[in-house]
């Protein structure tokens, strides 16, 4: 699936990427800003020369919270950890780790990687 | 720019409303107009906020409200900015009045959520985050602020039970506030016995889902010849924005939109944080009150927790923060909150805050955040 006339991949491409193709798609700006979030211009510098990239999905947990009160898509997943992951190549993405009840089981600094699954969202597992 | 005043203010009791947001909005609006010594016919424009109107199958609330007030011909529109909706409405009113486009503007926020179950309400609220890039990955509102808390505490460790102190203080204030959702104090034991919602947050770290409605009348000084109450002079009305996704921001230790709004507001008012007598800040979760105090320049990064534990931010402390009880305990009927903060300032400056009165009320600041800081409003008021 190609991008639109302006910019790179669509949000639907991003979702199809992680659900069906094992790909985590994102954007990288020459200024260094890297994100999975869909944008047409860089939110840091305003530049429009964004490269359409595949993110490694490997990195380190830098923020984490164990969820006990879910929204509807995660009704059957609690408790789980919602995480912010610092990617090795720069940039951060969010996702979740299944089966975490105690925050001590997933301390900040834990290394994780993207684990394609049939479940909702971007799922990570420990390295 | 014309000098702009808040001349009337009213709120209902937050918590559970039997009536719809539409009815409650009209009731508080009329009360605010009456208190201002004006009549609905004096209103040039209405800004109404009702971010979760979908929960009652009702949009386009403005003309319904004006019709109920007997002024159907007055223009209106709905202002949506997540949890900062009605302070965004206040800013629009300020722009209209200060710029000379209107003499008197009604700003109303109302929400009815209590008929929703926890799952539905949590799912609705999560639409205020970035749906494909945060919510779909497992974020809820408590979860988003909890991740901020985890990153903050990693960088700036807090003494144990500091977050609890925020909740205990705000519940103590709300216990004295007849408008509050929870008019009861809590003990450390109650806090520690409450269930985890999103670690590290327990139930008592979270604001509740509340119903409620609040209204203010914003008017030009030159239009209001004989105010019937002490007016609030709007010394600064600032709105800012930032990247919605917290993880795409340079750091996770505060909200960039709050930092910028604070700087701009103090500059516009020609004041410094030391000159503010009391504040109402956006404490949707306990950590948010600490972040706000640091973002707005009242404490250096990492220092608001210790100040809270020392009682500096208590109602009788050096800098009373959230004398109303805040979102935590007064309640958070999303769209009413921004205006309700101003109602609190109005009551404090008019000496009608009763048992929760703070000692000094010459200046006050209100801080209202949309979601996790994609939007922010800061207002500074002087007693007129
Ligand atoms: C914490 C939360 C999950 C609780 O869910 P809920 O649907 O309100 O819970 P319930 O209705 O089951 O309430 C259970 C009890 O706890 C009380 N309660 C609910 N929320 C409370 C809160 N935040 N603080 C203190 N008590 C609370 C209720 O009054 C009720 O007491 P009762 O049994 O004596 O009547 C929910 O309030 C929440 O998600 N809050 C955050 C809202 C939010 O994200 N706002 C946007 C911020 S930006």
Coordinates of C-alpha atoms and ligand atoms in Angstrom, one line a residue:
Chain A
X1 CA 0.0 0.0 0.0
X2 CA 1.5 3.3 -1.0
X3 CA 1.2 6.6 0.8
X4 CA -1.1 9.4 -0.2
X5 CA -0.1 12.1 -2.8
X6 CA 1.1 14.2 0.1
X7 CA 3.2 12.6 2.8
X8 CA 3.9 9.0 3.5
X9 CA 1.8 6.1 4.9
X10 CA -1.7 6.5 6.2
X11 CA -3.0 5.7 9.7
X12 CA -4.7 2.7 8.2
X13 CA -1.3 1.6 6.7
X14 CA 0.2 1.9 10.2
X15 CA -2.5 -0.2 11.8
X16 CA -2.3 -2.8 9.0
X17 CA 1.5 -2.8 9.4
X18 CA 1.5 -3.9 13.0
X19 CA -1.6 -6.1 12.8
X20 CA -1.0 -8.0 9.5
X21 CA 2.6 -7.4 8.4
X22 CA 4.7 -7.4 11.6
X23 CA 5.9 -3.9 10.7
X24 CA 5.9 -0.8 12.8
X25 CA 5.8 2.2 10.5
X26 CA 6.9 5.7 11.4
X27 CA 8.4 8.9 10.2
X28 CA 11.9 10.3 10.6
X29 CA 12.8 14.0 10.1
X30 CA 16.3 15.1 9.1
X31 CA 16.3 17.1 12.4
X32 CA 16.4 13.8 14.2
X33 CA 12.8 13.6 15.4
X34 CA 11.4 10.1 15.0
X35 CA 7.8 9.1 15.6
X36 CA 5.1 6.5 14.9
X37 CA 2.4 9.3 15.2
X38 CA 0.9 10.2 11.9
X39 CA 2.0 13.7 10.7
X40 CA 2.5 15.6 7.5
X41 CA 5.2 17.9 9.0
X42 CA 7.7 17.5 11.8
X43 CA 6.1 18.6 15.1
X44 CA 9.5 19.7 16.4
X45 CA 10.9 21.7 13.4
X46 CA 8.1 22.0 11.0
X47 CA 10.1 20.4 8.2
X48 CA 8.3 18.5 5.5
X49 CA 11.1 16.1 4.3
X50 CA 9.9 13.2 6.5
X51 CA 11.2 9.8 5.6
X52 CA 8.7 7.0 5.7
X53 CA 10.6 4.4 7.9
X54 CA 10.1 1.1 9.6
X55 CA 10.8 1.4 13.3
X56 CA 12.9 -1.4 14.9
X57 CA 10.3 -1.9 17.7
X58 CA 13.3 -2.6 20.1
X59 CA 14.1 -0.5 23.1
X60 CA 13.8 0.2 26.7
X61 CA 10.8 0.9 28.9
X62 CA 11.0 4.6 30.1
X63 CA 7.5 4.9 31.6
X64 CA 5.0 2.3 32.7
X65 CA 1.7 1.9 34.4
X66 CA -0.2 -1.3 35.3
X67 CA -3.8 -0.9 34.2
X68 CA -6.7 -2.4 36.2
X69 CA -9.5 -0.3 34.8
X70 CA -9.5 -0.7 31.0
X71 CA -11.3 0.9 28.1
X72 CA -13.4 -1.4 25.9
X73 CA -10.7 -2.9 23.6
X74 CA -8.7 -4.0 26.6
X75 CA -11.6 -5.4 28.7
X76 CA -10.2 -8.9 28.6
X77 CA -6.5 -8.0 29.1
X78 CA -6.4 -6.5 32.6
X79 CA -4.1 -6.4 34.4
X80 CA -1.5 -5.4 31.8
X81 CA 1.2 -2.7 31.5
X82 CA 0.9 0.3 29.3
X83 CA 4.4 1.4 28.4
X84 CA 6.4 4.1 26.7
X85 CA 9.4 2.6 24.9
X86 CA 12.6 4.5 24.0
X87 CA 13.6 3.0 20.6
X88 CA 17.3 2.2 20.1
X89 CA 17.4 4.3 16.9
X90 CA 15.7 7.4 18.6
X91 CA 12.1 8.3 19.1
X92 CA 9.5 6.7 21.5
X93 CA 6.5 4.6 20.9
X94 CA 3.7 3.3 23.1
X95 CA 2.3 -0.2 23.6
X96 CA 1.4 -2.7 26.2
X97 CA 2.8 -5.8 27.9
X98 CA 0.4 -8.6 28.7
X99 CA 0.1 -10.3 32.0
X100 CA 1.8 -7.8 34.2
X101 CA 0.0 -7.3 37.6
X102 CA 2.9 -5.9 39.7
X103 CA 4.8 -2.9 38.5
X104 CA 8.0 -4.5 40.1
X105 CA 7.8 -7.1 37.4
X106 CA 8.5 -4.5 34.7
X107 CA 10.9 -2.0 36.1
X108 CA 11.9 1.1 34.0
X109 CA 14.9 0.2 32.0
X110 CA 13.5 -3.3 31.0
X111 CA 14.4 -4.1 27.4
X112 CA 11.4 -5.1 25.3
X113 CA 10.6 -5.7 21.6
X114 CA 7.5 -5.5 19.5
X115 CA 5.6 -8.8 19.3
X116 CA 3.1 -9.0 16.5
X117 CA -0.2 -10.5 17.8
X118 CA -3.9 -10.9 17.0
X119 CA -4.6 -8.7 20.1
X120 CA -5.4 -5.0 20.0
X121 CA -2.6 -2.4 19.7
X122 CA 1.1 -2.7 19.7
X123 CA 2.2 -5.5 22.0
X124 CA 5.6 -5.8 23.5
X125 CA 7.4 -8.7 25.2
X126 CA 10.5 -8.6 27.3
X127 CA 13.8 -9.4 25.4
Chain B
X1 CA -7.7 46.3 24.7
X2 CA -10.7 47.0 27.0
X3 CA -10.5 46.0 30.7
X4 CA -12.4 42.8 31.1
X5 CA -14.2 41.6 34.2
X6 CA -16.0 38.5 35.5
X7 CA -19.2 40.0 36.9
X8 CA -21.3 37.0 37.8
X9 CA -20.6 33.4 38.6
X10 CA -22.6 30.3 39.7
X11 CA -22.3 26.6 39.9
X12 CA -24.4 23.7 41.0
X13 CA -23.3 20.9 43.3
X14 CA -21.0 18.5 41.5
X15 CA -21.6 14.8 41.7
X16 CA -24.8 13.2 40.5
X17 CA -27.4 15.4 38.8
X18 CA -31.0 14.1 38.3
X19 CA -31.5 16.6 35.4
X20 CA -29.7 16.8 32.0
X21 CA -26.7 18.9 31.3
X22 CA -29.0 21.2 29.2
X23 CA -31.3 21.9 32.2
X24 CA -28.4 22.4 34.6
X25 CA -26.6 24.7 32.2
X26 CA -29.6 26.9 31.9
X27 CA -30.1 27.0 35.6
X28 CA -26.6 28.1 36.5
X29 CA -26.5 30.5 33.5
X30 CA -29.5 32.3 34.8
X31 CA -28.1 32.4 38.3
X32 CA -24.8 33.9 37.1
X33 CA -26.6 36.5 35.0
X34 CA -28.8 37.4 38.0
X35 CA -25.8 37.7 40.3
X36 CA -24.2 40.0 37.8
X37 CA -27.2 42.3 38.1
X38 CA -27.8 41.9 34.3
X39 CA -30.6 40.3 32.3
X40 CA -30.3 37.7 29.6
X41 CA -31.0 40.5 27.1
X42 CA -27.6 42.0 28.0
X43 CA -25.8 38.9 26.6
X44 CA -24.2 39.4 23.2
X45 CA -22.8 35.9 22.8
X46 CA -22.8 32.6 24.5
X47 CA -20.0 30.0 24.6
X48 CA -21.0 26.7 25.9
X49 CA -19.0 23.5 26.5
X50 CA -20.4 20.0 26.8
X51 CA -17.6 17.8 25.5
X52 CA -19.5 14.6 26.3
X53 CA -22.9 15.7 24.9
X54 CA -22.8 12.3 23.1
X55 CA -23.5 10.7 26.4
X56 CA -26.9 12.3 26.3
X57 CA -27.4 12.2 22.5
X58 CA -27.3 16.0 22.4
X59 CA -25.1 18.3 20.4
X60 CA -25.5 22.0 19.5
X61 CA -26.3 23.0 23.0
X62 CA -25.8 26.7 22.6
X63 CA -29.1 27.7 20.9
X64 CA -31.0 25.3 23.2
X65 CA -29.5 27.1 26.1
X66 CA -30.2 30.6 24.7
X67 CA -33.7 29.5 23.9
X68 CA -34.3 28.4 27.5
X69 CA -33.0 31.7 28.7
X70 CA -35.4 33.6 26.5
X71 CA -32.7 34.9 24.1
X72 CA -32.9 32.5 21.1
X73 CA -31.6 35.2 18.7
X74 CA -28.2 35.6 20.5
X75 CA -25.4 33.8 18.7
X76 CA -23.7 30.8 20.4
X77 CA -21.3 28.1 19.8
X78 CA -19.9 25.0 21.4
X79 CA -16.3 25.1 22.5
X80 CA -14.5 21.7 22.8
X81 CA -11.0 21.4 24.2
X82 CA -11.4 18.2 26.3
X83 CA -11.0 18.9 30.0
X84 CA -10.1 22.6 29.3
X85 CA -13.2 23.2 27.2
X86 CA -14.9 25.9 29.3
X87 CA -11.7 27.8 30.1
X88 CA -11.2 27.9 26.3
X89 CA -14.7 29.4 26.2
X90 CA -13.6 32.0 28.8
X91 CA -10.6 32.8 26.6
X92 CA -12.9 33.3 23.6
X93 CA -15.2 35.5 25.7
X94 CA -12.2 37.5 26.8
X95 CA -11.1 38.0 23.2
X96 CA -14.6 39.2 22.2
X97 CA -14.9 41.6 25.2
X98 CA -11.4 42.9 25.4
X99 CA -11.4 43.4 21.6
X100 CA -14.6 45.3 21.7
X101 CA -16.7 42.8 19.7
X102 CA -19.1 42.1 22.6
X103 CA -20.0 43.9 25.9
X104 CA -21.2 40.9 27.8
X105 CA -20.6 37.2 27.1
X106 CA -22.0 34.1 28.9
X107 CA -19.6 31.2 29.4
X108 CA -21.1 27.9 30.5
X109 CA -19.8 24.4 30.9
X110 CA -22.0 21.4 31.7
X111 CA -21.6 17.6 31.8
X112 CA -23.6 14.6 32.7
X113 CA -21.8 11.3 32.9
X114 CA -23.1 9.6 36.0
X115 CA -25.5 7.4 34.1
X116 CA -22.6 5.7 32.3
X117 CA -20.9 2.6 33.6
X118 CA -17.2 2.7 34.4
X119 CA -16.2 0.9 31.1
X120 CA -18.3 3.2 28.9
X121 CA -17.0 6.4 30.7
X122 CA -13.4 5.2 30.5
X123 CA -13.8 4.5 26.8
X124 CA -15.4 7.8 26.1
X125 CA -12.7 9.7 28.0
X126 CA -10.0 7.8 26.2
X127 CA -11.2 9.5 22.9
X128 CA -9.6 12.7 24.3
X129 CA -6.1 11.0 23.9
X130 CA -4.6 10.1 20.5
X131 CA -6.9 7.2 19.6
X132 CA -4.7 5.2 17.2
X133 CA -1.4 5.9 18.8
X134 CA -2.2 5.9 22.6
X135 CA -5.7 4.5 23.3
X136 CA -5.4 1.6 20.9
X137 CA -2.1 0.7 22.6
X138 CA -3.8 0.4 26.0
X139 CA -3.9 3.9 27.3
X140 CA -6.7 5.2 29.5
X141 CA -6.6 8.7 31.1
X142 CA -5.5 7.4 34.5
X143 CA -2.9 5.3 32.6
X144 CA -1.5 8.2 30.7
X145 CA -1.0 10.4 33.8
X146 CA 0.3 7.3 35.6
X147 CA 3.0 6.9 33.0
X148 CA 3.9 10.5 33.6
X149 CA 4.1 9.8 37.3
X150 CA 6.3 6.8 36.7
X151 CA 8.8 8.8 34.6
X152 CA 8.7 11.7 36.9
X153 CA 9.3 9.6 40.0
X154 CA 12.2 7.9 38.3
X155 CA 13.9 11.2 37.6
X156 CA 12.8 13.0 40.8
X157 CA 12.1 10.5 43.5
X158 CA 9.2 11.5 45.8
X159 CA 9.2 10.7 49.5
X160 CA 6.6 7.9 50.2
X161 CA 3.0 8.9 50.4
X162 CA 3.6 12.3 48.8
X163 CA 0.8 11.7 46.2
X164 CA -1.5 10.7 49.1
X165 CA -0.8 14.1 50.7
X166 CA -2.2 15.8 47.6
X167 CA -5.4 13.8 47.8
X168 CA -5.8 14.2 51.6
X169 CA -5.4 18.0 51.3
X170 CA -7.8 18.3 48.5
X171 CA -10.4 16.1 50.2
X172 CA -10.0 18.2 53.4
X173 CA -10.8 21.4 51.3
X174 CA -13.7 19.8 49.5
X175 CA -15.1 18.7 52.9
X176 CA -15.8 22.5 53.5
X177 CA -17.2 23.1 50.0
X178 CA -21.0 22.8 49.5
X179 CA -20.4 22.6 45.7
X180 CA -18.1 19.6 46.0
X181 CA -18.8 16.0 44.8
X182 CA -17.0 14.4 47.8
X183 CA -17.6 16.5 50.9
X184 CA -15.6 14.2 53.1
X185 CA -12.0 14.1 54.4
X186 CA -9.9 11.0 53.8
X187 CA -7.2 9.5 56.0
X188 CA -3.9 8.0 54.8
X189 CA -5.4 4.6 55.8
X190 CA -8.4 5.1 53.5
X191 CA -6.1 6.2 50.7
X192 CA -3.8 3.1 51.2
X193 CA -6.8 0.8 51.3
X194 CA -8.2 1.9 48.1
X195 CA -7.8 -0.2 45.0
X196 CA -5.1 0.4 42.3
X197 CA -6.6 1.9 39.2
X198 CA -3.4 2.4 37.2
X199 CA -0.2 2.0 39.1
X200 CA 1.0 4.0 41.0
X201 CA -2.5 5.5 41.2
X202 CA -5.1 4.3 43.6
X203 CA -8.7 5.3 43.5
X204 CA -8.0 8.3 45.6
X205 CA -5.3 9.6 43.2
X206 CA -8.0 10.0 40.6
X207 CA -10.6 12.6 40.0
X208 CA -14.1 11.1 39.7
X209 CA -16.6 11.0 36.9
X210 CA -18.8 13.9 37.9
X211 CA -21.9 15.6 36.7
X212 CA -22.1 19.4 37.1
X213 CA -22.6 22.8 35.5
X214 CA -21.0 26.2 36.1
X215 CA -21.4 29.6 34.5
X216 CA -19.8 33.0 34.4
X217 CA -20.6 36.3 32.8
X218 CA -17.6 38.1 31.2
X219 CA -18.2 41.8 30.6
X220 CA -16.4 45.1 29.7
X221 CA -15.7 47.3 32.6
X222 CA -17.2 50.2 30.7
X223 CA -20.4 48.2 30.2
X224 CA -21.0 47.3 33.8
X225 CA -21.7 50.6 35.5
X226 CA -22.7 49.4 39.0
X227 CA -21.4 45.8 39.6
X228 CA -23.5 44.0 42.2
X229 CA -20.5 41.9 43.4
X230 CA -16.8 42.5 43.5
X231 CA -15.8 41.8 39.9
X232 CA -12.6 39.9 39.0
X233 CA -10.3 41.8 36.6
X234 CA -9.0 39.4 34.0
X235 CA -5.2 40.2 34.2
X236 CA -4.2 37.5 31.8
X237 CA -6.1 35.0 29.5
X238 CA -3.7 32.6 27.8
X239 CA -4.2 29.5 25.8
X240 CA -1.4 27.2 24.6
X241 CA -1.0 23.9 22.7
X242 CA 1.5 21.1 22.5
X243 CA 2.1 17.7 20.8
X244 CA -0.8 15.5 22.0
X245 CA 1.3 12.3 22.4
X246 CA 3.2 12.7 25.6
X247 CA 5.9 10.2 24.4
X248 CA 6.7 12.5 21.4
X249 CA 7.6 15.4 23.7
X250 CA 11.2 16.1 24.7
X251 CA 10.6 14.9 28.3
X252 CA 7.9 13.3 30.5
X253 CA 8.4 15.5 33.6
X254 CA 5.7 18.0 33.1
X255 CA 3.4 19.5 30.5
X256 CA 5.1 21.9 27.9
X257 CA 1.7 23.6 27.3
X258 CA 1.5 24.5 31.0
X259 CA 5.0 25.8 31.1
X260 CA 4.4 28.1 28.2
X261 CA 1.0 29.2 29.4
X262 CA 2.4 30.1 32.8
X263 CA 5.2 32.2 31.3
X264 CA 2.9 34.0 28.9
X265 CA 0.3 34.7 31.6
X266 CA 2.7 36.1 34.1
X267 CA 4.2 38.3 31.4
X268 CA 0.7 39.5 30.3
X269 CA -0.3 40.2 33.9
X270 CA 3.0 41.8 34.9
X271 CA 3.2 39.6 37.9
X272 CA 5.4 36.8 39.2
X273 CA 4.4 33.6 41.0
X274 CA 5.3 35.1 44.3
X275 CA 2.6 37.7 43.8
X276 CA -0.2 35.1 43.5
X277 CA -2.3 34.7 46.6
X278 CA -4.0 31.3 45.8
X279 CA -4.5 29.0 42.8
X280 CA -6.9 26.5 41.3
X281 CA -4.8 24.0 39.3
X282 CA -5.7 21.0 37.1
X283 CA -5.3 18.1 39.6
X284 CA -7.1 15.4 37.5
X285 CA -4.6 13.0 39.2
X286 CA -2.5 13.7 42.2
X287 CA 0.7 13.9 40.2
X288 CA -0.8 16.6 38.0
X289 CA -1.0 19.0 40.9
X290 CA 2.7 18.7 41.5
X291 CA 3.5 19.0 37.8
X292 CA 1.3 22.1 37.5
X293 CA 3.0 23.8 40.5
X294 CA 6.4 23.2 38.9
X295 CA 5.4 23.9 35.3
X296 CA 3.9 27.2 36.3
X297 CA 7.0 28.3 38.1
X298 CA 5.8 28.1 41.7
X299 CA 8.4 25.5 42.6
X300 CA 11.6 24.2 40.9
X301 CA 11.3 20.8 39.2
X302 CA 11.2 18.1 41.8
X303 CA 10.3 20.4 44.7
X304 CA 6.5 20.5 44.8
X305 CA 6.2 17.2 46.6
X306 CA 8.2 18.3 49.6
X307 CA 6.3 21.6 49.7
X308 CA 3.0 19.7 49.7
X309 CA 4.2 17.5 52.6
X310 CA 5.3 20.6 54.5
X311 CA 1.7 21.9 54.2
X312 CA 2.7 25.0 52.1
X313 CA -0.2 24.3 49.7
X314 CA -2.8 23.6 52.3
X315 CA -5.7 26.0 52.7
X316 CA -4.0 27.7 55.6
X317 CA -0.5 27.3 54.1
X318 CA 1.7 29.9 52.4
X319 CA 0.3 29.2 49.0
X320 CA -3.2 27.7 49.1
X321 CA -3.7 25.3 46.1
X322 CA -7.1 24.1 45.2
X323 CA -9.1 25.5 48.1
X324 CA -12.2 24.3 46.4
X325 CA -11.0 20.7 46.7
X326 CA -9.8 20.6 43.1
X327 CA -10.8 18.1 40.4
X328 CA -9.8 15.4 42.8
X329 CA -12.5 16.0 45.4
X330 CA -14.7 18.9 44.2
X331 CA -15.1 16.7 41.1
X332 CA -14.5 16.9 37.4
X333 CA -17.5 17.3 35.2
X334 CA -15.1 17.8 32.3
X335 CA -16.6 20.8 30.5
X336 CA -17.7 22.6 33.7
X337 CA -14.3 22.4 35.3
X338 CA -12.6 25.4 33.7
X339 CA -15.4 27.8 34.6
X340 CA -15.9 26.2 38.0
X341 CA -12.3 27.2 38.9
X342 CA -13.2 30.8 38.2
X343 CA -16.4 30.4 40.2
X344 CA -14.1 29.4 43.1
X345 CA -12.0 32.5 42.6
X346 CA -15.2 34.6 42.4
X347 CA -16.5 33.3 45.7
X348 CA -13.1 33.6 47.4
X349 CA -12.7 37.2 46.3
X350 CA -16.2 38.1 47.2
X351 CA -15.9 36.6 50.7
X352 CA -18.6 34.0 50.1
X353 CA -16.4 30.9 50.3
X354 CA -17.5 30.3 53.9
X355 CA -15.5 27.8 55.9
X356 CA -13.0 27.2 53.0
X357 CA -12.0 30.9 52.7
X358 CA -8.3 31.5 52.2
X359 CA -6.5 34.4 54.0
X360 CA -5.4 36.6 51.0
X361 CA -7.5 37.1 47.9
X362 CA -6.1 40.0 46.0
X363 CA -4.7 37.8 43.1
X364 CA -5.4 34.3 41.9
X365 CA -4.5 32.0 39.0
X366 CA -6.5 29.2 37.4
X367 CA -4.9 26.5 35.3
X368 CA -6.9 24.1 33.2
X369 CA -5.5 21.3 31.0
X370 CA -7.0 19.7 28.0
X371 CA -6.4 15.9 28.2
X372 CA -2.7 15.3 28.8
X373 CA -1.7 18.8 27.9
X374 CA -2.4 19.1 24.2
X375 CA -4.2 22.2 25.3
X376 CA -3.9 24.5 28.3
X377 CA -5.5 27.6 29.7
X378 CA -4.0 29.9 32.3
X379 CA -6.0 32.9 33.7
X380 CA -4.8 35.4 36.2
X381 CA -7.3 37.5 38.1
X382 CA -7.0 40.6 40.3
X383 CA -9.8 41.6 42.7
X384 CA -11.6 44.5 41.1
Ligands
LIG1 C1 -11.3 6.1 39.3 C2 -12.4 5.6 38.5 C3 -11.9 4.5 37.5 C4 -13.5 5.0 39.3 O1 -14.6 4.6 38.5 P1 -16.1 4.9 38.8 O2 -17.0 4.4 37.7 O3 -16.3 6.3 39.2 O4 -16.2 4.0 40.1 P2 -17.6 3.5 40.8 O5 -18.7 4.2 40.3 O6 -17.6 2.0 40.8 O7 -17.3 4.0 42.3 C5 -17.0 3.2 43.4 C6 -17.1 4.0 44.6 O8 -15.9 4.9 44.7 C7 -16.3 6.3 44.7 N1 -15.4 7.0 43.8 C8 -15.4 6.9 42.5 N2 -14.4 7.6 42.0 C9 -13.7 8.2 43.0 C10 -12.7 9.0 43.1 N3 -12.0 9.4 42.0 N4 -12.2 9.4 44.3 C11 -12.9 9.0 45.4 N5 -13.9 8.2 45.4 C12 -14.4 7.8 44.2 C13 -17.7 6.3 44.3 O9 -18.4 7.4 44.8 C14 -18.2 5.0 44.7 O10 -18.5 5.1 46.1 P3 -19.8 4.4 46.7 O11 -19.6 3.0 46.5 O12 -19.7 4.8 48.2 O13 -21.0 5.0 46.0 C15 -12.9 6.7 37.6 O14 -13.5 7.7 38.5 C16 -11.9 7.4 36.8 O15 -11.5 6.8 35.8 N6 -11.5 8.6 37.1 C17 -10.7 9.4 36.2 C18 -11.5 10.3 35.3 C19 -10.7 10.9 34.2 O16 -9.9 10.3 33.6 N7 -10.9 12.2 34.0 C20 -10.2 12.9 33.0 C21 -9.0 13.5 33.6 S1 -8.0 14.3 32.4

